[in-house]
Short mmCIF file of C-alpha atoms in Angstrom, two decimals:
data_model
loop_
_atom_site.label_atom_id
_atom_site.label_comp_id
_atom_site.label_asym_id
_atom_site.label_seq_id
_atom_site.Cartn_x
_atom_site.Cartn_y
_atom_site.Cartn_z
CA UNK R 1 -8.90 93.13 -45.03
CA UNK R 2 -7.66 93.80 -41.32
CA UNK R 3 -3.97 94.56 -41.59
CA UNK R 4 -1.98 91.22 -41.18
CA UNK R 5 0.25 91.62 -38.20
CA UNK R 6 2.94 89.06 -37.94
CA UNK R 7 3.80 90.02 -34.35
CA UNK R 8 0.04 88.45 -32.73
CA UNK R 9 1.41 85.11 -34.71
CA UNK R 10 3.55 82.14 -33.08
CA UNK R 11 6.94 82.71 -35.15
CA UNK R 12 7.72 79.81 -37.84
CA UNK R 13 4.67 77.52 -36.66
CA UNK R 14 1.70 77.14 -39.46
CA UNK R 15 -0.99 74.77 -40.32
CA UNK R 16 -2.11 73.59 -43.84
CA UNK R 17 -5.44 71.93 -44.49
CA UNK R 18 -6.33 68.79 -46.59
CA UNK R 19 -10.13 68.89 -47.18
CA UNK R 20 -10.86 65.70 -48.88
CA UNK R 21 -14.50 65.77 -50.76
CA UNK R 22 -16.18 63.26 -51.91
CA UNK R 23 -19.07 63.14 -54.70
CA UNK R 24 -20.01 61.08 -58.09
CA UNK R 25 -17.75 58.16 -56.42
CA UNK R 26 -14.26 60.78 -56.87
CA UNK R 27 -12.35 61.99 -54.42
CA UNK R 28 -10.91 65.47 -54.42
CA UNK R 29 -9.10 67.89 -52.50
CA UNK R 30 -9.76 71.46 -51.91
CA UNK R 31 -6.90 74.21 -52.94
CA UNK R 32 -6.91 77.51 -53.70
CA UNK R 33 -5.18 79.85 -56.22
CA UNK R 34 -3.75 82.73 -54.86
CA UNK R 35 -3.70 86.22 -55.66
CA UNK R 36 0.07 86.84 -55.56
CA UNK R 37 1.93 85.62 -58.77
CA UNK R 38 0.74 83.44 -61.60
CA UNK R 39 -0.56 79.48 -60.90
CA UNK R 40 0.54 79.81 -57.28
CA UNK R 41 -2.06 77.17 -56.22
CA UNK R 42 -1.72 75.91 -52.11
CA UNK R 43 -3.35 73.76 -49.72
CA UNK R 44 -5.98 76.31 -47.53
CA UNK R 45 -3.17 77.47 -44.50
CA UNK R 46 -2.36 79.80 -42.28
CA UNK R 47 -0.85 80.81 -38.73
CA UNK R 48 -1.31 80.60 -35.15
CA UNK R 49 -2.33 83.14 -32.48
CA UNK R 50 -0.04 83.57 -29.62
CA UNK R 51 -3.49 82.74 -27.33
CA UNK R 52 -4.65 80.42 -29.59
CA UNK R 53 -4.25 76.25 -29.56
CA UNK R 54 -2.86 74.93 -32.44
CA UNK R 55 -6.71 73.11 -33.15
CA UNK R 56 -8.42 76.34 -32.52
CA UNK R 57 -6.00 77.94 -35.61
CA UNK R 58 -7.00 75.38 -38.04
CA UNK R 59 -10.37 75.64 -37.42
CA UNK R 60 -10.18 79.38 -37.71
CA UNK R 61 -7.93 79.49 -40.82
CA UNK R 62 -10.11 76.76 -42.35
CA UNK R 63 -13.29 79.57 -42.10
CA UNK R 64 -11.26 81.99 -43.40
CA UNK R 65 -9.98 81.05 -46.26
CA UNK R 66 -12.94 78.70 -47.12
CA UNK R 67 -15.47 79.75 -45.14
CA UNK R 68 -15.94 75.98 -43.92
CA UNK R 69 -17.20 75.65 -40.60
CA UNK R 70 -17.93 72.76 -38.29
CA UNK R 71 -15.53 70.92 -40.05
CA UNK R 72 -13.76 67.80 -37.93
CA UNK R 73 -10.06 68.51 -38.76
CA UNK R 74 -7.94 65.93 -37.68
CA UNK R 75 -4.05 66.48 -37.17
CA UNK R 76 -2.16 63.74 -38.76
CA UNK R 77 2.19 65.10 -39.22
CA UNK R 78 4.10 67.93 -38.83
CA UNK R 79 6.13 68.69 -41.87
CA UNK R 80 9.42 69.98 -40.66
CA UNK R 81 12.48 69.53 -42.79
CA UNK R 82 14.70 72.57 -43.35
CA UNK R 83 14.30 72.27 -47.23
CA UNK R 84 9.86 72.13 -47.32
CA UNK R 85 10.40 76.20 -49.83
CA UNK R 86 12.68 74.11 -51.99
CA UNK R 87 9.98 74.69 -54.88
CA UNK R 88 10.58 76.03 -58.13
CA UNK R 89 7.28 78.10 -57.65
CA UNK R 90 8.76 80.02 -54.88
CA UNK R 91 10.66 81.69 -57.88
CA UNK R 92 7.46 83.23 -58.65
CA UNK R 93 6.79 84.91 -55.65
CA UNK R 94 6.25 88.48 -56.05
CA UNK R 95 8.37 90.86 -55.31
CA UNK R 96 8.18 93.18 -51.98
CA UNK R 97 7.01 96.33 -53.83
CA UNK R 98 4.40 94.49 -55.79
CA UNK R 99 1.14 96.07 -55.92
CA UNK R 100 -1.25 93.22 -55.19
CA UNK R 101 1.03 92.91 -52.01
CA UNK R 102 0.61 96.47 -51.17
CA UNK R 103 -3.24 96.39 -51.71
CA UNK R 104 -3.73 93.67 -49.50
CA UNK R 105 -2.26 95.39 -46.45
CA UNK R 106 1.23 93.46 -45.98
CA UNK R 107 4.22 95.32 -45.75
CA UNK R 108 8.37 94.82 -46.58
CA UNK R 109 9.09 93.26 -43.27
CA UNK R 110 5.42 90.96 -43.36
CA UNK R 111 6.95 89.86 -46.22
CA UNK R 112 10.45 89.11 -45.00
CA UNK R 113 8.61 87.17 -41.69
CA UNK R 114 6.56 84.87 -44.41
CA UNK R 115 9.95 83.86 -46.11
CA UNK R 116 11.16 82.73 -42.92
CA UNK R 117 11.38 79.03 -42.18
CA UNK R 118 8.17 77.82 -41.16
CA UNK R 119 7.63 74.25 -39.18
CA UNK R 120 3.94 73.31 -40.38
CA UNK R 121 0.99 71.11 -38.97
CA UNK R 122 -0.92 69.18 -41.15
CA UNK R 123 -4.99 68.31 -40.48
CA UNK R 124 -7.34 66.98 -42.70
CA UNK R 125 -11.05 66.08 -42.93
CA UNK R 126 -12.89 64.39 -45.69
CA UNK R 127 -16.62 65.96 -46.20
CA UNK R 128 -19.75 65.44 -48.25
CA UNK R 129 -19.15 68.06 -51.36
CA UNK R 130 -22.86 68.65 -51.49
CA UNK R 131 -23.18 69.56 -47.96
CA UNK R 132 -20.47 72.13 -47.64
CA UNK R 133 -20.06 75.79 -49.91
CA UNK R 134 -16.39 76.47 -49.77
CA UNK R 135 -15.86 80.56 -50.65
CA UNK R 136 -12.33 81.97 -51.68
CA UNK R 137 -11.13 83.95 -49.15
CA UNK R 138 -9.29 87.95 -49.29
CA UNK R 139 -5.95 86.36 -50.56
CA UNK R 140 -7.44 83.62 -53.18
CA UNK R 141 -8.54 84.32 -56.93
CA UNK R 142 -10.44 81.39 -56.81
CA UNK R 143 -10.83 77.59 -54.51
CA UNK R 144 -11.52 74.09 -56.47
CA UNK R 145 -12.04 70.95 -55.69
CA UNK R 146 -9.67 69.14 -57.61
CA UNK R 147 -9.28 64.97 -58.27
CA UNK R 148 -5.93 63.72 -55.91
CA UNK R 149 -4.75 62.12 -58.43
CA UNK R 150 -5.19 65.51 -60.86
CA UNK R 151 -3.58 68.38 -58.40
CA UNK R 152 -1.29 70.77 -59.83
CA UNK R 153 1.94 71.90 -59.19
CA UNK R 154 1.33 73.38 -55.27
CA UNK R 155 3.75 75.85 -53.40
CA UNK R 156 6.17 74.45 -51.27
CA UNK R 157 5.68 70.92 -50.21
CA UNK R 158 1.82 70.85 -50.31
CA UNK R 159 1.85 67.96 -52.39
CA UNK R 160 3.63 66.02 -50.27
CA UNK R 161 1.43 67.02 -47.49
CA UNK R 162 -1.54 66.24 -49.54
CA UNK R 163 -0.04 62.45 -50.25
CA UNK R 164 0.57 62.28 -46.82
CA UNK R 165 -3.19 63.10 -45.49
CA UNK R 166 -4.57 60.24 -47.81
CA UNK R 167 -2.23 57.62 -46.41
CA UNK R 168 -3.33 59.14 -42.83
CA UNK R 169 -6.98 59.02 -44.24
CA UNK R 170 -6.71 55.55 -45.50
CA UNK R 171 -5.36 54.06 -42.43
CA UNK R 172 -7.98 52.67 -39.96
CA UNK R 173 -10.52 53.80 -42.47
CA UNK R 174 -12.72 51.24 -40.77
CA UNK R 175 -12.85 53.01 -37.73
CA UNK R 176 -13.65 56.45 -39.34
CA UNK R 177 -16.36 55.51 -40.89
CA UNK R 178 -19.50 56.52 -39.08
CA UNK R 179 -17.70 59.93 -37.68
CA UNK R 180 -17.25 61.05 -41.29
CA UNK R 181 -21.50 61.14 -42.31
CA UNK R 182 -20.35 61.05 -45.74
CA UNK R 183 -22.87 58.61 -46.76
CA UNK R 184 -27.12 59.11 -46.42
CA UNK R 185 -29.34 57.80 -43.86
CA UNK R 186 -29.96 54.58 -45.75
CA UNK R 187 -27.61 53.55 -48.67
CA UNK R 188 -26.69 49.85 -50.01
CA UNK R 189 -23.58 48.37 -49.58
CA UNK R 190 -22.44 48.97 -53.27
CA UNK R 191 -22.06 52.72 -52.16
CA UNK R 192 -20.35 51.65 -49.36
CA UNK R 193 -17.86 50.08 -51.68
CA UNK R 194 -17.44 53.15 -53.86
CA UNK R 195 -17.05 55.40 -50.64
CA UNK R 196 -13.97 52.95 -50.26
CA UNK R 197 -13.14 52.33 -53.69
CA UNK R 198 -12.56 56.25 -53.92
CA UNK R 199 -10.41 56.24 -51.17
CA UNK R 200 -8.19 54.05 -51.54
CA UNK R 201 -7.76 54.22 -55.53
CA UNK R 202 -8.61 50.34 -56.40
CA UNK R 203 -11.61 48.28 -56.84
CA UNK R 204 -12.59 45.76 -54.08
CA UNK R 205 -14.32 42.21 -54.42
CA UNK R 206 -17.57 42.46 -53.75
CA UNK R 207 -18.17 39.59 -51.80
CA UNK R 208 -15.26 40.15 -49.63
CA UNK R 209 -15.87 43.72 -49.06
CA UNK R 210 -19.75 42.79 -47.66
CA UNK R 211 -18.05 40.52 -45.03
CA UNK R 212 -15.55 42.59 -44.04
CA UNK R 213 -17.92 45.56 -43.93
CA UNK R 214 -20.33 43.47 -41.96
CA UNK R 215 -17.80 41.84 -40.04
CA UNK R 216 -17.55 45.71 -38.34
CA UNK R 217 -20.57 45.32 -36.61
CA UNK R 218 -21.87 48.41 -36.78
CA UNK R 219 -24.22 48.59 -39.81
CA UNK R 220 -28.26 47.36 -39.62
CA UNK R 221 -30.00 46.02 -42.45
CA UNK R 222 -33.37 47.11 -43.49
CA UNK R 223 -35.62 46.07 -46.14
CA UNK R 224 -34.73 45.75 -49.44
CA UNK R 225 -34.55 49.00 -52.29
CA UNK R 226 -37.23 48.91 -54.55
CA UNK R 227 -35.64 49.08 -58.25
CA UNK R 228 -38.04 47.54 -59.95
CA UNK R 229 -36.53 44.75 -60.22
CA UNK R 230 -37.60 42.61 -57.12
CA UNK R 231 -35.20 39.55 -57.27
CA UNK R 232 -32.12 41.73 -58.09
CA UNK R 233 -32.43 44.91 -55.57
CA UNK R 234 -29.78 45.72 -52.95
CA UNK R 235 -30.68 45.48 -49.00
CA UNK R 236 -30.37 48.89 -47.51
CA UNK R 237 -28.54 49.60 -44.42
CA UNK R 238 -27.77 52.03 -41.72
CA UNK R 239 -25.47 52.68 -39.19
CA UNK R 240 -26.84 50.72 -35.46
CA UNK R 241 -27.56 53.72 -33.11
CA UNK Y 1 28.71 72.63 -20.45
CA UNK Y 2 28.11 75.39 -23.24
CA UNK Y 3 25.67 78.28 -22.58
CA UNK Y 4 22.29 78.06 -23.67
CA UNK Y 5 21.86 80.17 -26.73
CA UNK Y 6 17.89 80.55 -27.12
CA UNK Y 7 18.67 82.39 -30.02
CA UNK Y 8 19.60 79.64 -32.12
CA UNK Y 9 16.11 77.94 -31.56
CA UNK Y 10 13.05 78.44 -33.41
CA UNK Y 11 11.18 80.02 -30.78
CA UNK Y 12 8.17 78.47 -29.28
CA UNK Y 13 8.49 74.99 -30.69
CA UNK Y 14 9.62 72.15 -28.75
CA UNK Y 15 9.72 68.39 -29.16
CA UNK Y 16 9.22 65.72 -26.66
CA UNK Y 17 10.10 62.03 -26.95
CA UNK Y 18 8.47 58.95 -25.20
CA UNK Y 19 10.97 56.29 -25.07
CA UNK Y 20 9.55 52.98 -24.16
CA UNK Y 21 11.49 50.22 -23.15
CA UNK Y 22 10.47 46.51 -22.31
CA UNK Y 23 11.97 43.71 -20.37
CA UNK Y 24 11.08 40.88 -18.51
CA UNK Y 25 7.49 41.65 -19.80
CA UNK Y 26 7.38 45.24 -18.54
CA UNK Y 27 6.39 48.04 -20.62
CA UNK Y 28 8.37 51.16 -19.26
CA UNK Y 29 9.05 54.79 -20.40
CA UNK Y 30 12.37 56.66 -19.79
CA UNK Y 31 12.16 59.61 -17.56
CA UNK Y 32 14.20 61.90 -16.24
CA UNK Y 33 14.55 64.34 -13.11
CA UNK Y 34 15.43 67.74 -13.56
CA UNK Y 35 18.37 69.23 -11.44
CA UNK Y 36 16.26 72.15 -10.77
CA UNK Y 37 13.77 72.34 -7.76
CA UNK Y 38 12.25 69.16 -6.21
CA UNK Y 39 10.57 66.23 -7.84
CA UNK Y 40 10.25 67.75 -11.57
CA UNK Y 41 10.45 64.65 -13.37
CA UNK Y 42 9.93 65.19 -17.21
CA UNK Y 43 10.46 63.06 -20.47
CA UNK Y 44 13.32 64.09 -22.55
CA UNK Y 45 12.86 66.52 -24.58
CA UNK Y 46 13.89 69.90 -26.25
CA UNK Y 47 14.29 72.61 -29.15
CA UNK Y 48 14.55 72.82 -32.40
CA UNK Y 49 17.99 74.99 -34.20
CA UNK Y 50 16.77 77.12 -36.61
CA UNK Y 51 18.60 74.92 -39.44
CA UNK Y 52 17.45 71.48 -37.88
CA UNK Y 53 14.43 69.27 -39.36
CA UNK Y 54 12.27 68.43 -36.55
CA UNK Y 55 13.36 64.85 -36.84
CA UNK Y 56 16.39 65.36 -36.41
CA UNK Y 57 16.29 67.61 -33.78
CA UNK Y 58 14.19 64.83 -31.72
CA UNK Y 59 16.99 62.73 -32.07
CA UNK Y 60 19.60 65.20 -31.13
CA UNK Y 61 17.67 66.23 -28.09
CA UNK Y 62 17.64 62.63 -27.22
CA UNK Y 63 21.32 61.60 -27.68
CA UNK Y 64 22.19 64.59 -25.46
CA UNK Y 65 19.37 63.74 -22.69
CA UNK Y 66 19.86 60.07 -22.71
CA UNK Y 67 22.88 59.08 -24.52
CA UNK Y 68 20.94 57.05 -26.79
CA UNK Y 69 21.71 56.90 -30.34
CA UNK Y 70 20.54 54.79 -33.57
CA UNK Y 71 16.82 54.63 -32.42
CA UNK Y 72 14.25 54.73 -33.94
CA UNK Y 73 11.59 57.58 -33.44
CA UNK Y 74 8.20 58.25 -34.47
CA UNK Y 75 6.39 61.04 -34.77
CA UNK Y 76 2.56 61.00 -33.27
CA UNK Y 77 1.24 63.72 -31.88
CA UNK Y 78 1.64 67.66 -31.83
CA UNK Y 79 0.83 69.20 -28.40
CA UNK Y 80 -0.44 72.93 -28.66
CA UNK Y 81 -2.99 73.78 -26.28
CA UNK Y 82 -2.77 77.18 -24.17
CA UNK Y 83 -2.89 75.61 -21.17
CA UNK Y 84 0.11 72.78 -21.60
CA UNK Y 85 2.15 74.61 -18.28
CA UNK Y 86 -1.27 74.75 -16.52
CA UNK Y 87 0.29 72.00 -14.02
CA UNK Y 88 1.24 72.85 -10.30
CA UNK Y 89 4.91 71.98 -10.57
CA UNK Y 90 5.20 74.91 -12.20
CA UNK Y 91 4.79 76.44 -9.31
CA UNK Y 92 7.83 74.56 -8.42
CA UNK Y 93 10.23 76.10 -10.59
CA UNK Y 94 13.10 77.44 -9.40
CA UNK Y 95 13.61 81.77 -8.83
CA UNK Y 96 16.06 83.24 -12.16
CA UNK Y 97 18.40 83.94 -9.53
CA UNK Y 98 18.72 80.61 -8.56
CA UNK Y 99 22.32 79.38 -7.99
CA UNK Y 100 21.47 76.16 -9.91
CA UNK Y 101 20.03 77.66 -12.55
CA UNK Y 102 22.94 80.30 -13.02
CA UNK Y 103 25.71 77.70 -12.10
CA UNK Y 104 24.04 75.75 -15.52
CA UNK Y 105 25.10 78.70 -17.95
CA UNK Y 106 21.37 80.32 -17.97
CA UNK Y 107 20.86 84.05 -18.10
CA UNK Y 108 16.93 86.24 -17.09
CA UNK Y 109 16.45 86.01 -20.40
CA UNK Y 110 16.85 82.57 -21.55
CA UNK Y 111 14.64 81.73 -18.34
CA UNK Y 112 12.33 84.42 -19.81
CA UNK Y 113 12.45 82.63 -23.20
CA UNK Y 114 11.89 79.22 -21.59
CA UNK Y 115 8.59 80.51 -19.66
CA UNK Y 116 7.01 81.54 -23.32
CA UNK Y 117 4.34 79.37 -24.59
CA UNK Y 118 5.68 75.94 -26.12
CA UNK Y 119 3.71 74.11 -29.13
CA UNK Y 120 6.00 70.10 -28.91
CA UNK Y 121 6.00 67.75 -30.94
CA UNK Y 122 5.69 64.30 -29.79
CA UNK Y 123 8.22 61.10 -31.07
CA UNK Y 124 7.85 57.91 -29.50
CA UNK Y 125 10.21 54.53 -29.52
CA UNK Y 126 9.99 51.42 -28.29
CA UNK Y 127 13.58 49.67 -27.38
CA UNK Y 128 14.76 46.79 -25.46
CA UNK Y 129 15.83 47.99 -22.12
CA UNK Y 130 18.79 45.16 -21.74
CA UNK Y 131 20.44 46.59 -25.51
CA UNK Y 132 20.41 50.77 -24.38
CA UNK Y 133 22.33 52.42 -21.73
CA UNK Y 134 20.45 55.87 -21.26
CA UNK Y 135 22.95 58.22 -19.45
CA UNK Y 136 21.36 61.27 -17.62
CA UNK Y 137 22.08 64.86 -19.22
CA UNK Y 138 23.48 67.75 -18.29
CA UNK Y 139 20.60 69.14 -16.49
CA UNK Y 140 19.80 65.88 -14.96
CA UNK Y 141 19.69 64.51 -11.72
CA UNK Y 142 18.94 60.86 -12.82
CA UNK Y 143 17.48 59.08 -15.23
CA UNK Y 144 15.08 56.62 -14.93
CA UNK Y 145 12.63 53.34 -16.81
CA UNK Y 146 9.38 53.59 -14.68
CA UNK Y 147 6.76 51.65 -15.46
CA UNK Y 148 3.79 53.39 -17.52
CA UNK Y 149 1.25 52.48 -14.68
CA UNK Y 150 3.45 54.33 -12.35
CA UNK Y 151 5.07 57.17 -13.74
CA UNK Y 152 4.85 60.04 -11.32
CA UNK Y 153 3.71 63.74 -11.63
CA UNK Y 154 5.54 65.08 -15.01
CA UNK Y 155 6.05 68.67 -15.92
CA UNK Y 156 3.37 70.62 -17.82
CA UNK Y 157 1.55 67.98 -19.76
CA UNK Y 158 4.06 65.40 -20.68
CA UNK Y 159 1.69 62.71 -18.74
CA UNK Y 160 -0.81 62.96 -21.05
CA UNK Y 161 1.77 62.94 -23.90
CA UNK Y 162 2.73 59.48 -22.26
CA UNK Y 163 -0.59 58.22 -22.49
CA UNK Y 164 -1.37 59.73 -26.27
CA UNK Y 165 2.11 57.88 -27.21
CA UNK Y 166 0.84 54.18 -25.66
CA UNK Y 167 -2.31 55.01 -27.78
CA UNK Y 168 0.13 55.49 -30.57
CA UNK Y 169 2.17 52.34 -29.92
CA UNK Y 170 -0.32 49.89 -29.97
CA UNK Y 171 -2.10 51.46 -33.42
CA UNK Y 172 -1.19 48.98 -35.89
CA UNK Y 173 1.28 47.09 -33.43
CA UNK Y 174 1.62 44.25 -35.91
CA UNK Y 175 3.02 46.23 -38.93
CA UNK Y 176 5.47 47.01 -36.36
CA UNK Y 177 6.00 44.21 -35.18
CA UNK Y 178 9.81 43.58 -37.04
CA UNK Y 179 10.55 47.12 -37.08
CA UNK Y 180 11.27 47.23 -33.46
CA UNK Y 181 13.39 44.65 -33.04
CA UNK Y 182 12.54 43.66 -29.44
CA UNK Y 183 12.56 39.96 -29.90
CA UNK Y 184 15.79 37.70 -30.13
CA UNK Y 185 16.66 36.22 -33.26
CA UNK Y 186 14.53 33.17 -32.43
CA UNK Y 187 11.57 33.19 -30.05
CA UNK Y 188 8.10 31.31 -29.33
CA UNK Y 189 4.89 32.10 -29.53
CA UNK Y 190 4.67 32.98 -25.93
CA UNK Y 191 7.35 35.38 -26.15
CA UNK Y 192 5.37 37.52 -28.80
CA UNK Y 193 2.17 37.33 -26.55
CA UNK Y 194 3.86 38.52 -23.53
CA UNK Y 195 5.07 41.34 -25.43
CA UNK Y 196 1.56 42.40 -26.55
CA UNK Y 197 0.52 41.98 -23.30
CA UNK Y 198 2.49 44.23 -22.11
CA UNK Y 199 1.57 46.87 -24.26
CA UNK Y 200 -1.41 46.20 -24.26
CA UNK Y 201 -2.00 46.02 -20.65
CA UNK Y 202 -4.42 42.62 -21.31
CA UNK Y 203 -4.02 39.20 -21.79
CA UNK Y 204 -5.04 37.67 -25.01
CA UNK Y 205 -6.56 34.14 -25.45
CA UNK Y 206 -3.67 31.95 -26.83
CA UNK Y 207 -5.37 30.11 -29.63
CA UNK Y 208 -6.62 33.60 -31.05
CA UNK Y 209 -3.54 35.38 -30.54
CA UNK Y 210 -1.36 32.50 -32.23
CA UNK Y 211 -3.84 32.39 -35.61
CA UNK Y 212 -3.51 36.44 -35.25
CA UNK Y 213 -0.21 36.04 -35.21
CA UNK Y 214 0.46 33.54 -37.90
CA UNK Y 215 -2.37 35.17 -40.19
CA UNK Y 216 0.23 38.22 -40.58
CA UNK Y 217 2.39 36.32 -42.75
CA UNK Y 218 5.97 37.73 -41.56
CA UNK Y 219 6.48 34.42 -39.37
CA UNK Y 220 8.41 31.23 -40.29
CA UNK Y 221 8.43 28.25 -37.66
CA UNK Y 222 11.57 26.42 -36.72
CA UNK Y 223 12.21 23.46 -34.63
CA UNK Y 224 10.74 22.52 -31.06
CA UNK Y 225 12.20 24.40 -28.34
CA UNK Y 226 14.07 21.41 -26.66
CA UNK Y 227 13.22 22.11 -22.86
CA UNK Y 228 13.46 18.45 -21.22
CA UNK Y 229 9.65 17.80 -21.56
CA UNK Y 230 9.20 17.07 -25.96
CA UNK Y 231 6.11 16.26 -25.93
CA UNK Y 232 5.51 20.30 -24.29
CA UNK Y 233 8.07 21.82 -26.09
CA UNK Y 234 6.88 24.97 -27.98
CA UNK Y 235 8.00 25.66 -31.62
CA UNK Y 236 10.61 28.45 -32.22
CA UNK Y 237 9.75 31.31 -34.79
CA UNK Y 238 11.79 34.18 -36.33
CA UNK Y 239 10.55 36.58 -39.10
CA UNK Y 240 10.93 35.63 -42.78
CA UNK Y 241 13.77 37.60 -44.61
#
């Protein structure tokens, strides 16, 4: 790993990153255990370049520490109170002469400028799990997608921030849903409705949810799917060009 | 007024604040024109002390730019690209020998410190103009409501954070609708349209709008408006407890 040098980074300004998957009707976030201390689990984060806009660094410290690219990130708070380390975990922070620390290139005063206050953005995206291969990057033992409602314990307030991108992710959902290509060419309205049903952590009427989903005006219907059972199978749709 | 002490600010982090204000059916935004050089007109804005939450530093920064206290402010928007000064009235700025600029209680440095790159963090609010009584800061010639439609040049991008905060404004205007507490105690149903027409910069159809309205559920109706013609008056509303 390329030594990290603090003094190429905007001072007490990071980013953190919500990835929201979906798959087998769940939604799940993306975190990552890392190397430094025991269950330190945290959203994937990291810092700004001094020549670098602030969508640029999320972007970049997305690939890094996932190795997910072309990933739309979408800002959606800043998390800024003076009290965000307030988190028993911190406790378990190593200490400066620690060895992993050492091996990874970081130094006594790296250290001291990471302890430092830091003022962070928030983005988040919500992807197709099959579609994307998240890797663990130099500082991680390991990345998981993890169930919302099943996250662990994260550093600082990353839990918080996590809660936070799912309200931003639920609101105007409506809107989103083309630009997010989470569901296949074709697909029935009861996947629709478990797209949403994910989300949002509560089953919908069915009848309702078809007129509201119609009501949008941007889906087509095709012919029905062939189930085998002619009288009972779902129209298709997809999304009007 | 006491010296400038860019030492106590986390560096390169700024917030900005959009304060709209309506009357007699006018959407306008508070702006305010810097004593240094000619025609730099900005919004209000500032830093952030090192032992400050961001919130609370927007609404510091705006009691001491505008006097105005007890409002409101939302976050929306973080601005961070490299190019945010990229605006000619830069150019405009005054020398660091400037009388002005010395007279103010600023050193080389904290001019120096000011030029750095800025990442700000936008707040917006939306007040009634006739119930605040913005006072112009220390470093400010005047202070002004101009109407969004014809603001003039602002300093380094705080146009576009303008715009991005109307945007943000009329996002789910009608779960704000009480919050902002622009309408008297009792109004009619034209009042309410002519405030979403302002922000909205369109006129609605007023049989839609009213079962818009009413579909929200927040509204109670009162008695007829008594205005001479009964057979014309228009019922009076307020929101439900």
């Amino acid at each position: 790993m390329k030594k990290f040098q603090p003094q190429n980074f905007i001072a007490q300004l990071s980013v953190d990153c919500v990835i929201f998957g979906y798959k087998d009707k769940k939604l799940k976030v993306l975190i990552s255990k890392i190397v430094f201390g025991n269950d330190f689990w945290s959203l994937p984060g990291g810092f700004i370049l001094k020549n670098e806009g602030i969508d640029d660094a999320a972007k970049r410290v997305l690939q890094e520490r996932t190795s997910l690219t072309d990933i739309f990130l979408e800002q959606f708070h800043v998390f800024g109170n003076t009290d965000r380390s307030n988190n028993d975990l911190f406790g378990k922070m190593p200490e400066t002469n620690d060895e992993t620390f050492t091996e990874k290139g970081f130094s006594k005063n790296d250290f001291e400028w990471l302890s430092n206050r830091f003022v962070s953005i928030g983005y988040y995206a919500l992807v197709d799990i099959d579609k994307v291969k998240p890797k663990k990057g130099e500082l991680d033992e390991c990345v998981e997608w993890v169930e919302i409602s099943e996250l662990p314990k994260l550093i600082m307030d990353h839990n918080l921030i996590a809660q936070k991108a799912l309200l931003a992710l639920r609101q105007n959902l409506d809107q989103k849903l083309i630009g997010f290509n989470l569901l296949p060419d074709t697909f029935t309205m009861r996947e629709v409705q478990e797209l949403y049903e994910a989300i949002y952590d509560k089953p919908f009427a069915r009848n309702n949810f078809q007129k509201k989903i119609l009501d949008l005006g941007v889906l087509e219907r095709l012919e029905k799917k062939f189930t085998g059972a002619a009288n009972k199978a779902p129209y298709l749709y997809r999304f009007l060009k």
